[in-house]
Structure formats: C-alpha cells, structure tokens
mmCIF file of C-alpha atoms in Angstrom:
data_model
loop_
_atom_site.group_PDB
_atom_site.id
_atom_site.type_symbol
_atom_site.label_atom_id
_atom_site.label_comp_id
_atom_site.label_asym_id
_atom_site.label_seq_id
_atom_site.Cartn_x
_atom_site.Cartn_y
_atom_site.Cartn_z
ATOM 1 C CA UNK A 13 10.205 -21.564 -12.163
ATOM 2 C CA UNK A 14 9.007 -25.065 -11.571
ATOM 3 C CA UNK A 15 6.224 -26.328 -13.753
ATOM 4 C CA UNK A 16 5.718 -29.447 -11.643
ATOM 5 C CA UNK A 17 3.836 -29.122 -8.365
ATOM 6 C CA UNK A 18 3.314 -26.091 -6.130
ATOM 7 C CA UNK A 19 5.787 -24.768 -3.618
ATOM 8 C CA UNK A 20 5.222 -21.395 -2.048
ATOM 9 C CA UNK A 21 8.933 -20.979 -1.463
ATOM 10 C CA UNK A 22 10.063 -22.314 -4.822
ATOM 11 C CA UNK A 23 8.546 -19.414 -6.688
ATOM 12 C CA UNK A 24 7.059 -16.590 -4.792
ATOM 13 C CA UNK A 25 4.405 -15.263 -6.945
ATOM 14 C CA UNK A 26 4.323 -16.099 -9.148
ATOM 15 C CA UNK A 27 -0.540 -23.040 -29.525
ATOM 16 C CA UNK A 28 1.402 -22.229 -31.929
ATOM 17 C CA UNK A 29 1.715 -18.610 -32.796
ATOM 18 C CA UNK A 30 0.142 -16.993 -35.805
ATOM 19 C CA UNK A 31 2.716 -16.185 -38.451
ATOM 20 C CA UNK A 32 0.449 -13.666 -40.139
ATOM 21 C CA UNK A 33 1.719 -10.107 -40.150
ATOM 22 C CA UNK A 34 -0.766 -8.023 -38.140
ATOM 23 C CA UNK A 35 -1.956 -4.529 -38.836
ATOM 24 C CA UNK A 36 0.589 -2.040 -37.398
ATOM 25 C CA UNK A 37 -0.333 -1.138 -33.840
ATOM 26 C CA UNK A 38 -0.076 2.639 -33.684
ATOM 27 C CA UNK A 39 -2.822 3.546 -31.207
ATOM 28 C CA UNK A 40 -1.999 6.342 -28.803
ATOM 29 C CA UNK A 41 -2.705 6.111 -25.085
ATOM 30 C CA UNK A 42 -6.338 7.183 -24.896
ATOM 31 C CA UNK A 43 -7.885 5.066 -22.129
ATOM 32 C CA UNK A 44 -7.293 6.563 -18.683
ATOM 33 C CA UNK A 45 -9.424 3.971 -16.866
ATOM 34 C CA UNK A 46 -7.625 0.723 -17.726
ATOM 35 C CA UNK A 47 -8.475 -2.636 -16.191
ATOM 36 C CA UNK A 48 -5.783 -5.315 -16.221
ATOM 37 C CA UNK A 49 -6.881 -8.911 -15.780
ATOM 38 C CA UNK A 50 -4.826 -11.227 -13.584
ATOM 39 C CA UNK A 51 -5.275 -14.932 -14.148
ATOM 40 C CA UNK A 52 -5.780 -16.746 -10.846
ATOM 41 C CA UNK A 53 -3.961 -19.934 -9.934
ATOM 42 C CA UNK A 54 -5.348 -23.132 -8.482
ATOM 43 C CA UNK A 55 -4.733 -23.670 -4.763
ATOM 44 C CA UNK A 56 -2.796 -26.912 -4.285
ATOM 45 C CA UNK A 57 -1.096 -26.351 -0.935
ATOM 46 C CA UNK A 58 -3.121 -27.977 1.864
ATOM 47 C CA UNK A 59 -2.683 -25.038 4.245
ATOM 48 C CA UNK A 60 -4.227 -22.696 1.685
ATOM 49 C CA UNK A 61 -7.201 -24.860 0.664
ATOM 50 C CA UNK A 62 -9.541 -23.700 3.470
ATOM 51 C CA UNK A 63 -9.436 -20.155 2.091
ATOM 52 C CA UNK A 64 -10.480 -20.711 -1.515
ATOM 53 C CA UNK A 65 -10.069 -22.638 -4.746
ATOM 54 C CA UNK A 66 -7.883 -20.136 -6.614
ATOM 55 C CA UNK A 67 -5.666 -17.252 -5.539
ATOM 56 C CA UNK A 68 -3.604 -14.205 -6.502
ATOM 57 C CA UNK A 69 -0.754 -12.983 -4.268
ATOM 58 C CA UNK A 70 -1.447 -9.414 -3.188
ATOM 59 C CA UNK A 71 1.895 -8.093 -4.455
ATOM 60 C CA UNK A 72 0.789 -8.488 -8.071
ATOM 61 C CA UNK A 73 -2.402 -6.555 -7.415
ATOM 62 C CA UNK A 74 -0.524 -3.716 -5.742
ATOM 63 C CA UNK A 75 2.038 -3.712 -8.550
ATOM 64 C CA UNK A 76 -0.596 -3.220 -11.252
ATOM 65 C CA UNK A 77 -2.520 -0.696 -9.180
ATOM 66 C CA UNK A 78 0.669 1.284 -8.570
ATOM 67 C CA UNK A 79 0.930 1.839 -12.326
ATOM 68 C CA UNK A 80 -2.508 3.432 -12.401
ATOM 69 C CA UNK A 81 -4.732 0.505 -13.359
ATOM 70 C CA UNK A 82 -7.513 -1.430 -11.719
ATOM 71 C CA UNK A 83 -7.397 -5.213 -11.446
ATOM 72 C CA UNK A 84 -9.906 -7.871 -12.450
ATOM 73 C CA UNK A 85 -9.284 -11.392 -11.109
ATOM 74 C CA UNK A 86 -9.997 -14.066 -13.709
ATOM 75 C CA UNK A 87 -11.092 -17.468 -12.422
ATOM 76 C CA UNK A 88 -10.253 -20.800 -14.027
ATOM 77 C CA UNK A 89 -13.777 -22.277 -14.063
ATOM 78 C CA UNK A 90 -15.575 -20.172 -16.683
ATOM 79 C CA UNK A 91 -16.660 -21.093 -20.184
ATOM 80 C CA UNK A 92 -14.868 -20.067 -23.352
ATOM 81 C CA UNK A 93 -17.744 -17.708 -24.143
ATOM 82 C CA UNK A 94 -17.317 -16.037 -20.748
ATOM 83 C CA UNK A 95 -13.586 -15.574 -21.332
ATOM 84 C CA UNK A 96 -14.310 -14.071 -24.734
ATOM 85 C CA UNK A 97 -16.675 -11.623 -23.044
ATOM 86 C CA UNK A 98 -14.088 -10.730 -20.395
ATOM 87 C CA UNK A 99 -11.462 -10.169 -23.081
ATOM 88 C CA UNK A 100 -13.598 -7.431 -24.635
ATOM 89 C CA UNK A 101 -13.754 -5.611 -21.287
ATOM 90 C CA UNK A 102 -10.172 -5.696 -20.002
ATOM 91 C CA UNK A 103 -7.171 -3.773 -21.307
ATOM 92 C CA UNK A 104 -4.370 -6.226 -20.701
ATOM 93 C CA UNK A 105 -3.508 -9.478 -18.969
ATOM 94 C CA UNK A 106 -0.917 -10.539 -16.406
ATOM 95 C CA UNK A 107 0.324 -14.127 -16.076
ATOM 96 C CA UNK A 108 1.803 -14.371 -12.579
ATOM 97 C CA UNK A 109 4.434 -16.699 -11.147
ATOM 98 C CA UNK A 110 3.706 -19.978 -9.419
ATOM 99 C CA UNK A 111 4.036 -23.663 -10.228
ATOM 100 C CA UNK A 112 1.568 -25.481 -12.479
ATOM 101 C CA UNK A 113 1.628 -27.758 -15.498
ATOM 102 C CA UNK A 114 2.114 -25.340 -18.380
ATOM 103 C CA UNK A 115 0.455 -27.597 -20.934
ATOM 104 C CA UNK A 116 -2.367 -29.545 -19.260
ATOM 105 C CA UNK A 117 -3.565 -27.507 -16.270
ATOM 106 C CA UNK A 118 -6.678 -25.335 -16.189
ATOM 107 C CA UNK A 119 -4.321 -22.374 -15.853
ATOM 108 C CA UNK A 120 -2.648 -23.285 -19.147
ATOM 109 C CA UNK A 121 -6.005 -23.949 -20.812
ATOM 110 C CA UNK A 122 -7.430 -20.556 -19.898
ATOM 111 C CA UNK A 123 -4.178 -18.778 -20.723
ATOM 112 C CA UNK A 124 -4.243 -20.366 -24.178
ATOM 113 C CA UNK A 125 -7.742 -18.996 -24.798
ATOM 114 C CA UNK A 126 -6.676 -15.459 -23.911
ATOM 115 C CA UNK A 127 -3.433 -15.774 -25.852
ATOM 116 C CA UNK A 128 -5.268 -16.732 -29.036
ATOM 117 C CA UNK A 129 -7.752 -13.897 -28.518
ATOM 118 C CA UNK A 130 -4.907 -11.434 -28.000
ATOM 119 C CA UNK A 131 -3.032 -12.561 -31.104
ATOM 120 C CA UNK A 132 -6.178 -12.301 -33.228
ATOM 121 C CA UNK A 133 -7.073 -8.897 -31.794
ATOM 122 C CA UNK A 134 -3.614 -7.440 -32.353
ATOM 123 C CA UNK A 135 -3.547 -8.861 -35.878
ATOM 124 C CA UNK A 136 -6.717 -6.860 -36.516
ATOM 125 C CA UNK A 137 -5.244 -3.665 -35.079
ATOM 126 C CA UNK A 138 -7.008 -4.033 -31.701
ATOM 127 C CA UNK A 139 -4.196 -3.360 -29.222
ATOM 128 C CA UNK A 140 -4.045 -5.783 -26.281
ATOM 129 C CA UNK A 141 -0.921 -6.327 -24.113
ATOM 130 C CA UNK A 142 0.158 -9.383 -22.104
ATOM 131 C CA UNK A 143 2.827 -9.565 -19.402
ATOM 132 C CA UNK A 144 4.312 -12.757 -17.950
ATOM 133 C CA UNK A 145 6.317 -12.823 -14.719
ATOM 134 C CA UNK A 146 8.526 -15.825 -13.870
ATOM 135 C CA UNK A 147 6.288 -18.822 -14.597
ATOM 136 C CA UNK A 148 4.160 -16.392 -16.579
ATOM 137 C CA UNK A 149 7.079 -15.758 -18.903
ATOM 138 C CA UNK A 150 7.679 -19.499 -19.171
ATOM 139 C CA UNK A 151 4.010 -19.894 -20.072
ATOM 140 C CA UNK A 152 4.398 -17.396 -22.915
ATOM 141 C CA UNK A 153 7.239 -19.444 -24.381
ATOM 142 C CA UNK A 154 5.102 -22.609 -24.195
ATOM 143 C CA UNK A 155 2.191 -20.868 -25.906
ATOM 144 C CA UNK A 156 4.411 -19.590 -28.702
ATOM 145 C CA UNK A 157 6.537 -22.721 -29.188
ATOM 146 C CA UNK A 158 3.594 -25.100 -28.811
ATOM 147 C CA UNK A 159 5.616 -27.233 -26.399
ATOM 148 C CA UNK A 160 7.359 -27.047 -23.051
ATOM 149 C CA UNK A 161 11.063 -26.418 -23.655
ATOM 150 C CA UNK A 162 12.044 -25.527 -20.093
ATOM 151 C CA UNK A 163 15.165 -26.877 -18.420
ATOM 152 C CA UNK A 164 16.815 -26.674 -15.013
ATOM 153 C CA UNK A 165 17.920 -23.062 -14.572
ATOM 154 C CA UNK A 166 17.716 -22.810 -10.802
ATOM 155 C CA UNK A 167 18.241 -19.329 -9.428
ATOM 156 C CA UNK A 168 16.649 -19.652 -6.020
ATOM 157 C CA UNK A 169 16.397 -16.657 -3.693
ATOM 158 C CA UNK A 170 19.031 -14.552 -5.408
ATOM 159 C CA UNK A 171 19.064 -10.994 -6.734
ATOM 160 C CA UNK A 172 21.128 -10.353 -9.858
ATOM 161 C CA UNK A 173 21.984 -7.636 -12.355
ATOM 162 C CA UNK A 174 20.862 -8.211 -15.935
ATOM 163 C CA UNK A 175 23.143 -9.152 -18.796
ATOM 164 C CA UNK A 176 21.490 -6.870 -21.336
ATOM 165 C CA UNK A 177 21.608 -7.723 -25.008
ATOM 166 C CA UNK A 178 22.196 -5.127 -27.717
ATOM 167 C CA UNK A 179 18.463 -5.280 -28.511
ATOM 168 C CA UNK A 180 17.575 -4.091 -25.007
ATOM 169 C CA UNK A 181 18.721 -0.571 -25.837
ATOM 170 C CA UNK A 182 16.165 -0.207 -28.640
ATOM 171 C CA UNK A 183 13.381 -2.168 -26.925
ATOM 172 C CA UNK A 184 9.926 -0.915 -26.054
ATOM 173 C CA UNK A 185 10.162 -2.226 -22.492
ATOM 174 C CA UNK A 186 13.214 -0.148 -21.638
ATOM 175 C CA UNK A 187 12.483 2.864 -23.824
ATOM 176 C CA UNK A 188 11.760 5.074 -20.810
ATOM 177 C CA UNK A 189 15.013 4.153 -19.048
ATOM 178 C CA UNK A 190 17.860 6.661 -19.027
ATOM 179 C CA UNK A 191 21.305 5.662 -20.252
ATOM 180 C CA UNK A 192 22.531 5.829 -16.669
ATOM 181 C CA UNK A 193 19.787 3.523 -15.437
ATOM 182 C CA UNK A 194 20.444 1.013 -18.215
ATOM 183 C CA UNK A 195 24.021 0.881 -16.953
ATOM 184 C CA UNK A 196 22.794 0.423 -13.393
ATOM 185 C CA UNK A 197 20.712 -2.567 -14.533
ATOM 186 C CA UNK A 198 23.917 -4.318 -15.581
ATOM 187 C CA UNK A 199 25.813 -3.503 -12.376
ATOM 188 C CA UNK A 200 23.452 -3.729 -9.412
ATOM 189 C CA UNK A 201 21.436 -6.778 -8.215
ATOM 190 C CA UNK A 202 17.989 -5.319 -8.868
ATOM 191 C CA UNK A 203 16.124 -8.426 -10.066
ATOM 192 C CA UNK A 204 14.838 -10.999 -7.575
ATOM 193 C CA UNK A 205 14.959 -14.585 -8.865
ATOM 194 C CA UNK A 206 12.989 -17.454 -7.328
ATOM 195 C CA UNK A 207 12.778 -20.174 -9.934
ATOM 196 C CA UNK A 208 13.988 -23.680 -10.758
ATOM 197 C CA UNK A 209 13.114 -23.836 -14.442
ATOM 198 C CA UNK A 210 13.609 -21.529 -17.365
ATOM 199 C CA UNK A 211 14.428 -21.261 -21.031
ATOM 200 C CA UNK A 212 18.107 -21.659 -21.847
ATOM 201 C CA UNK A 213 19.715 -19.334 -24.363
ATOM 202 C CA UNK A 214 20.748 -22.353 -26.416
ATOM 203 C CA UNK A 215 17.184 -23.656 -26.612
ATOM 204 C CA UNK A 216 15.887 -20.254 -27.627
ATOM 205 C CA UNK A 217 18.488 -19.967 -30.393
ATOM 206 C CA UNK A 218 17.603 -23.412 -31.714
ATOM 207 C CA UNK A 219 13.828 -22.848 -31.823
ATOM 208 C CA UNK A 220 12.570 -21.066 -34.943
ATOM 209 C CA UNK A 221 9.150 -20.228 -33.502
ATOM 210 C CA UNK A 222 10.620 -18.521 -30.458
ATOM 211 C CA UNK A 223 13.234 -16.660 -32.491
ATOM 212 C CA UNK A 224 10.629 -15.420 -34.951
ATOM 213 C CA UNK A 225 8.308 -14.252 -32.184
ATOM 214 C CA UNK A 226 10.486 -12.875 -29.369
ATOM 215 C CA UNK A 227 13.489 -10.632 -28.941
ATOM 216 C CA UNK A 228 15.766 -11.467 -26.001
ATOM 217 C CA UNK A 229 16.519 -8.366 -23.940
ATOM 218 C CA UNK A 230 18.596 -9.967 -21.182
ATOM 219 C CA UNK A 231 20.144 -13.213 -20.001
ATOM 220 C CA UNK A 232 21.471 -14.513 -16.692
ATOM 221 C CA UNK A 233 23.441 -17.473 -15.386
ATOM 222 C CA UNK A 234 21.810 -20.136 -13.191
ATOM 223 C CA UNK A 235 23.352 -21.955 -10.246
ATOM 224 C CA UNK A 236 24.262 -24.848 -12.551
ATOM 225 C CA UNK A 237 25.972 -22.354 -14.902
ATOM 226 C CA UNK A 238 23.261 -22.661 -17.542
ATOM 227 C CA UNK A 239 22.610 -19.404 -19.371
ATOM 228 C CA UNK A 240 18.906 -18.612 -19.334
ATOM 229 C CA UNK A 241 16.733 -16.018 -20.994
ATOM 230 C CA UNK A 242 15.629 -13.527 -18.325
ATOM 231 C CA UNK A 243 13.772 -10.787 -20.242
ATOM 232 C CA UNK A 244 11.858 -10.933 -23.541
ATOM 233 C CA UNK A 245 9.466 -8.911 -25.632
ATOM 234 C CA UNK A 246 7.573 -9.926 -28.747
ATOM 235 C CA UNK A 247 8.812 -8.469 -32.002
ATOM 236 C CA UNK A 248 5.370 -7.382 -33.237
ATOM 237 C CA UNK A 249 2.868 -7.990 -30.462
ATOM 238 C CA UNK A 250 2.748 -6.069 -27.135
ATOM 239 C CA UNK A 251 3.710 -9.198 -25.179
ATOM 240 C CA UNK A 252 6.442 -9.073 -22.517
ATOM 241 C CA UNK A 253 8.102 -11.494 -20.119
ATOM 242 C CA UNK A 254 10.562 -11.447 -17.233
ATOM 243 C CA UNK A 255 11.961 -14.504 -15.469
ATOM 244 C CA UNK A 256 12.457 -12.354 -12.359
ATOM 245 C CA UNK A 257 9.976 -10.560 -10.085
ATOM 246 C CA UNK A 258 9.656 -6.770 -10.382
ATOM 247 C CA UNK A 259 6.700 -6.698 -7.985
ATOM 248 C CA UNK A 260 8.731 -7.920 -4.991
ATOM 249 C CA UNK A 261 10.989 -4.864 -5.028
ATOM 250 C CA UNK A 262 8.159 -2.760 -3.647
ATOM 251 C CA UNK A 263 5.676 -5.123 -2.057
ATOM 252 C CA UNK A 264 7.359 -8.190 -0.487
ATOM 253 C CA UNK A 265 9.368 -8.049 2.739
ATOM 254 C CA UNK A 266 10.288 -11.520 4.042
ATOM 255 C CA UNK A 267 13.591 -11.192 5.922
ATOM 256 C CA UNK A 268 14.927 -14.573 4.767
ATOM 257 C CA UNK A 269 14.142 -13.891 1.117
ATOM 258 C CA UNK A 270 16.372 -11.830 -1.103
ATOM 259 C CA UNK A 271 14.002 -9.119 -2.255
ATOM 260 C CA UNK A 272 15.837 -6.097 -3.702
ATOM 261 C CA UNK A 273 14.684 -2.969 -1.857
ATOM 262 C CA UNK A 274 17.329 -0.424 -2.810
ATOM 263 C CA UNK A 275 16.343 2.924 -4.286
ATOM 264 C CA UNK A 276 17.231 1.693 -7.766
ATOM 265 C CA UNK A 277 15.370 -1.592 -7.241
ATOM 266 C CA UNK A 278 12.210 0.273 -6.325
ATOM 267 C CA UNK A 279 12.747 2.592 -9.294
ATOM 268 C CA UNK A 280 12.972 -0.420 -11.623
ATOM 269 C CA UNK A 281 9.685 -1.789 -10.320
ATOM 270 C CA UNK A 282 8.044 1.607 -10.752
ATOM 271 C CA UNK A 283 9.254 2.032 -14.319
ATOM 272 C CA UNK A 284 8.019 -1.392 -15.407
ATOM 273 C CA UNK A 285 4.618 -1.094 -13.708
ATOM 274 C CA UNK A 286 4.156 2.299 -15.357
ATOM 275 C CA UNK A 287 5.228 0.883 -18.724
ATOM 276 C CA UNK A 288 2.847 -2.068 -18.749
ATOM 277 C CA UNK A 289 -0.145 -0.116 -17.468
ATOM 278 C CA UNK A 290 0.524 2.513 -20.126
ATOM 279 C CA UNK A 291 0.405 -0.288 -22.684
ATOM 280 C CA UNK A 292 -3.020 -1.094 -21.241
ATOM 281 C CA UNK A 293 -4.114 2.498 -21.807
ATOM 282 C CA UNK A 294 -3.736 1.875 -25.528
ATOM 283 C CA UNK A 295 -6.511 -0.722 -25.397
ATOM 284 C CA UNK A 296 -10.015 0.532 -26.115
ATOM 285 C CA UNK A 297 -11.789 -2.452 -24.533
ATOM 286 C CA UNK A 298 -14.305 -1.455 -21.874
ATOM 287 C CA UNK A 299 -17.262 -2.518 -19.767
ATOM 288 C CA UNK A 300 -20.609 -1.377 -21.107
ATOM 289 C CA UNK A 301 -22.250 -1.569 -17.692
ATOM 290 C CA UNK A 302 -20.840 0.394 -14.733
ATOM 291 C CA UNK A 303 -22.326 -1.954 -12.138
ATOM 292 C CA UNK A 304 -20.843 -5.003 -13.814
ATOM 293 C CA UNK A 305 -17.489 -3.244 -13.962
ATOM 294 C CA UNK A 306 -17.561 -2.388 -10.270
ATOM 295 C CA UNK A 307 -18.553 -5.908 -9.215
ATOM 296 C CA UNK A 308 -15.827 -7.482 -11.382
ATOM 297 C CA UNK A 309 -12.898 -5.642 -9.818
ATOM 298 C CA UNK A 310 -10.581 -6.777 -7.035
ATOM 299 C CA UNK A 311 -12.099 -4.246 -4.637
ATOM 300 C CA UNK A 312 -14.921 -6.689 -3.910
ATOM 301 C CA UNK A 313 -12.427 -8.996 -2.167
ATOM 302 C CA UNK A 314 -10.362 -8.714 0.991
ATOM 303 C CA UNK A 315 -6.815 -10.113 1.033
ATOM 304 C CA UNK A 316 -5.849 -12.582 3.721
ATOM 305 C CA UNK A 317 -2.715 -12.146 5.801
ATOM 306 C CA UNK A 318 -0.778 -15.237 4.796
ATOM 307 C CA UNK A 319 2.468 -14.743 6.645
ATOM 308 C CA UNK A 320 1.823 -17.612 9.020
ATOM 309 C CA UNK A 321 1.690 -20.264 6.324
ATOM 310 C CA UNK A 322 3.148 -18.997 3.026
ATOM 311 C CA UNK A 323 5.919 -16.809 1.713
ATOM 312 C CA UNK A 324 3.400 -14.119 0.778
ATOM 313 C CA UNK A 325 2.321 -11.295 3.033
ATOM 314 C CA UNK A 326 -1.158 -11.124 1.511
ATOM 315 C CA UNK A 327 -3.221 -13.349 -0.771
ATOM 316 C CA UNK A 328 -6.559 -12.846 -2.482
ATOM 317 C CA UNK A 329 -8.606 -16.049 -2.505
ATOM 318 C CA UNK A 330 -11.529 -16.818 -4.810
#
C-alpha cells in the first residue's frame, strides 16, 4: 500500500528490533474481557476534514468486535507517558491500512512507541500481540528493519489465493485451519488486495533483520510480476501481518470493489478475527477504573456514513 499521500481508493482501510531472546510466552487465555487498541490515522482528504482530525474505518472496528473484543481508538496527539499508560490497559494493537509516511508521520511515531513497549513487554514475559493489515504490515517491516524497504507491488482491487510457504502449515496464525481449508486458501481468491507498495520476496531474503524476526507464511505476484510477501508472523513475538484485507470479506460491500464475499472468504475473516482476539485474551493488561474503561471505548462515538465521499461505508472520526 502506498506510503506517500492518502487515497481512499488506493488502499481501503487500511527501530530496530531487539535481538535479545525474550522469556518464553506460555500464558494461557485467561482474559475474557479483552480490549484491542486501534491506532487512528490522520485525515488528509479534504472531503473528510470537516468530520474530524483522525479516523478509523468502521470495518476494522466490526472485525475486532466480531472476534469477541472491545475496541479502544488511540489518537495521535498524546504524550509518550499517556501512550505508556494506555499500553498497560489494552490487550493488543491493530495497525490498519491507509497511506502515510511510515518513517516521519505522527502515525509512525506513535506506532514506534507502542512497538518498543510491546517488544520490551514480551521480552519480560508480558504477552502483548500486534496485528498489521496492509499498510499496517508494511509498518511492521519498517519498525523491524529500521528503514523503509517497500517497492512497487501494485495489486489494486484484486482478490487472490495465497501462495503458502512450507512454514504456513506449522504457523500460529493458521494453526486452527483444517487441512482442507489450507488447500482452499491456495485455490480460491479469498484475499482482497488494494495496495501499490509492498515488500518483495527478494528484499526480505536479503535483509538480515527481517529474516531474523519474521517468518513468511505466503507470497503473491503483483501486476508488475514482482513477488511480494503477503503474510508474515514473528518468530518469537506475537506479531502478525497481512498485505491483504481480511476485514473486507465481512464488512465492506462496494459494488465496484473486489471484496471476496464467498462462504470461504467469510470463514477466513472469521478465523483470523477469532485468532487475533484470542491472542489478546492472553494479555493480562487491564483498566483499574471501570468508568475510565467505559469512556475510553469506541462505544462513545458514532460512525459516519461515508459512502457519498469515500470508499468506506462507515468511518469513526475523532
């Protein structure tokens, strides 16, 4: 997905890593009231500016809620101390798709703070998962590599099967998938792609930091025939990334956009939402004050119908 400028149709929704070996993360799922934070994005499109400074497309909120979690929107204007406080209260973090500078923007700055907190927490045995979708996955690679290594891998408005790697079959992300469904993933166009940039397989193989940190679970081929990494998970940390959009399979319906809505496409979205939220259940972070918790959640906000001026059906503005 593009990391230069914002285009609602270009991507629909949207540090160097520690090399220390963390304490093994063996916590069982014990938290049945998880809260997943979603990092907002800065409004840059003129038609959206009257509604708020930052936003989250509604599909991401519904996606996380469908897995059994609540959502906390995280603004881009807080202090480091405030982000550190939020980190202790939420049980996971979602980096959504979009189009921002992945090194110099406020979005990148805040993401870097949470990334460092998550690495340190997991190193200490304090389980904390992160998921990146489309640009969010690209952001994870920038945070780990310490530089932007993206290239033109345009796959605009196309649904594709996944070219699974051998590692996919022993991965955490796909551990709940049946053998039959893993085969379906490689045969049916279940993954909606709406991006212009990505990480090529060649670049990944040439970068020691990325190879040490991530395992590639799938690849795909862009319109220019470049092979790009389409699904990743961290080797040690509970960090996951997809270049495609699982949330659109259930919650986006534009007729001119190639959202997969087959039975298997919806099943894929369900499985992944359930997986990530269950990762959040392994986090013991919590709010100490019930009133603060209630006021921090997405329920305090009303989504705006955005169909007249964006590619999203609904958007939360902040």
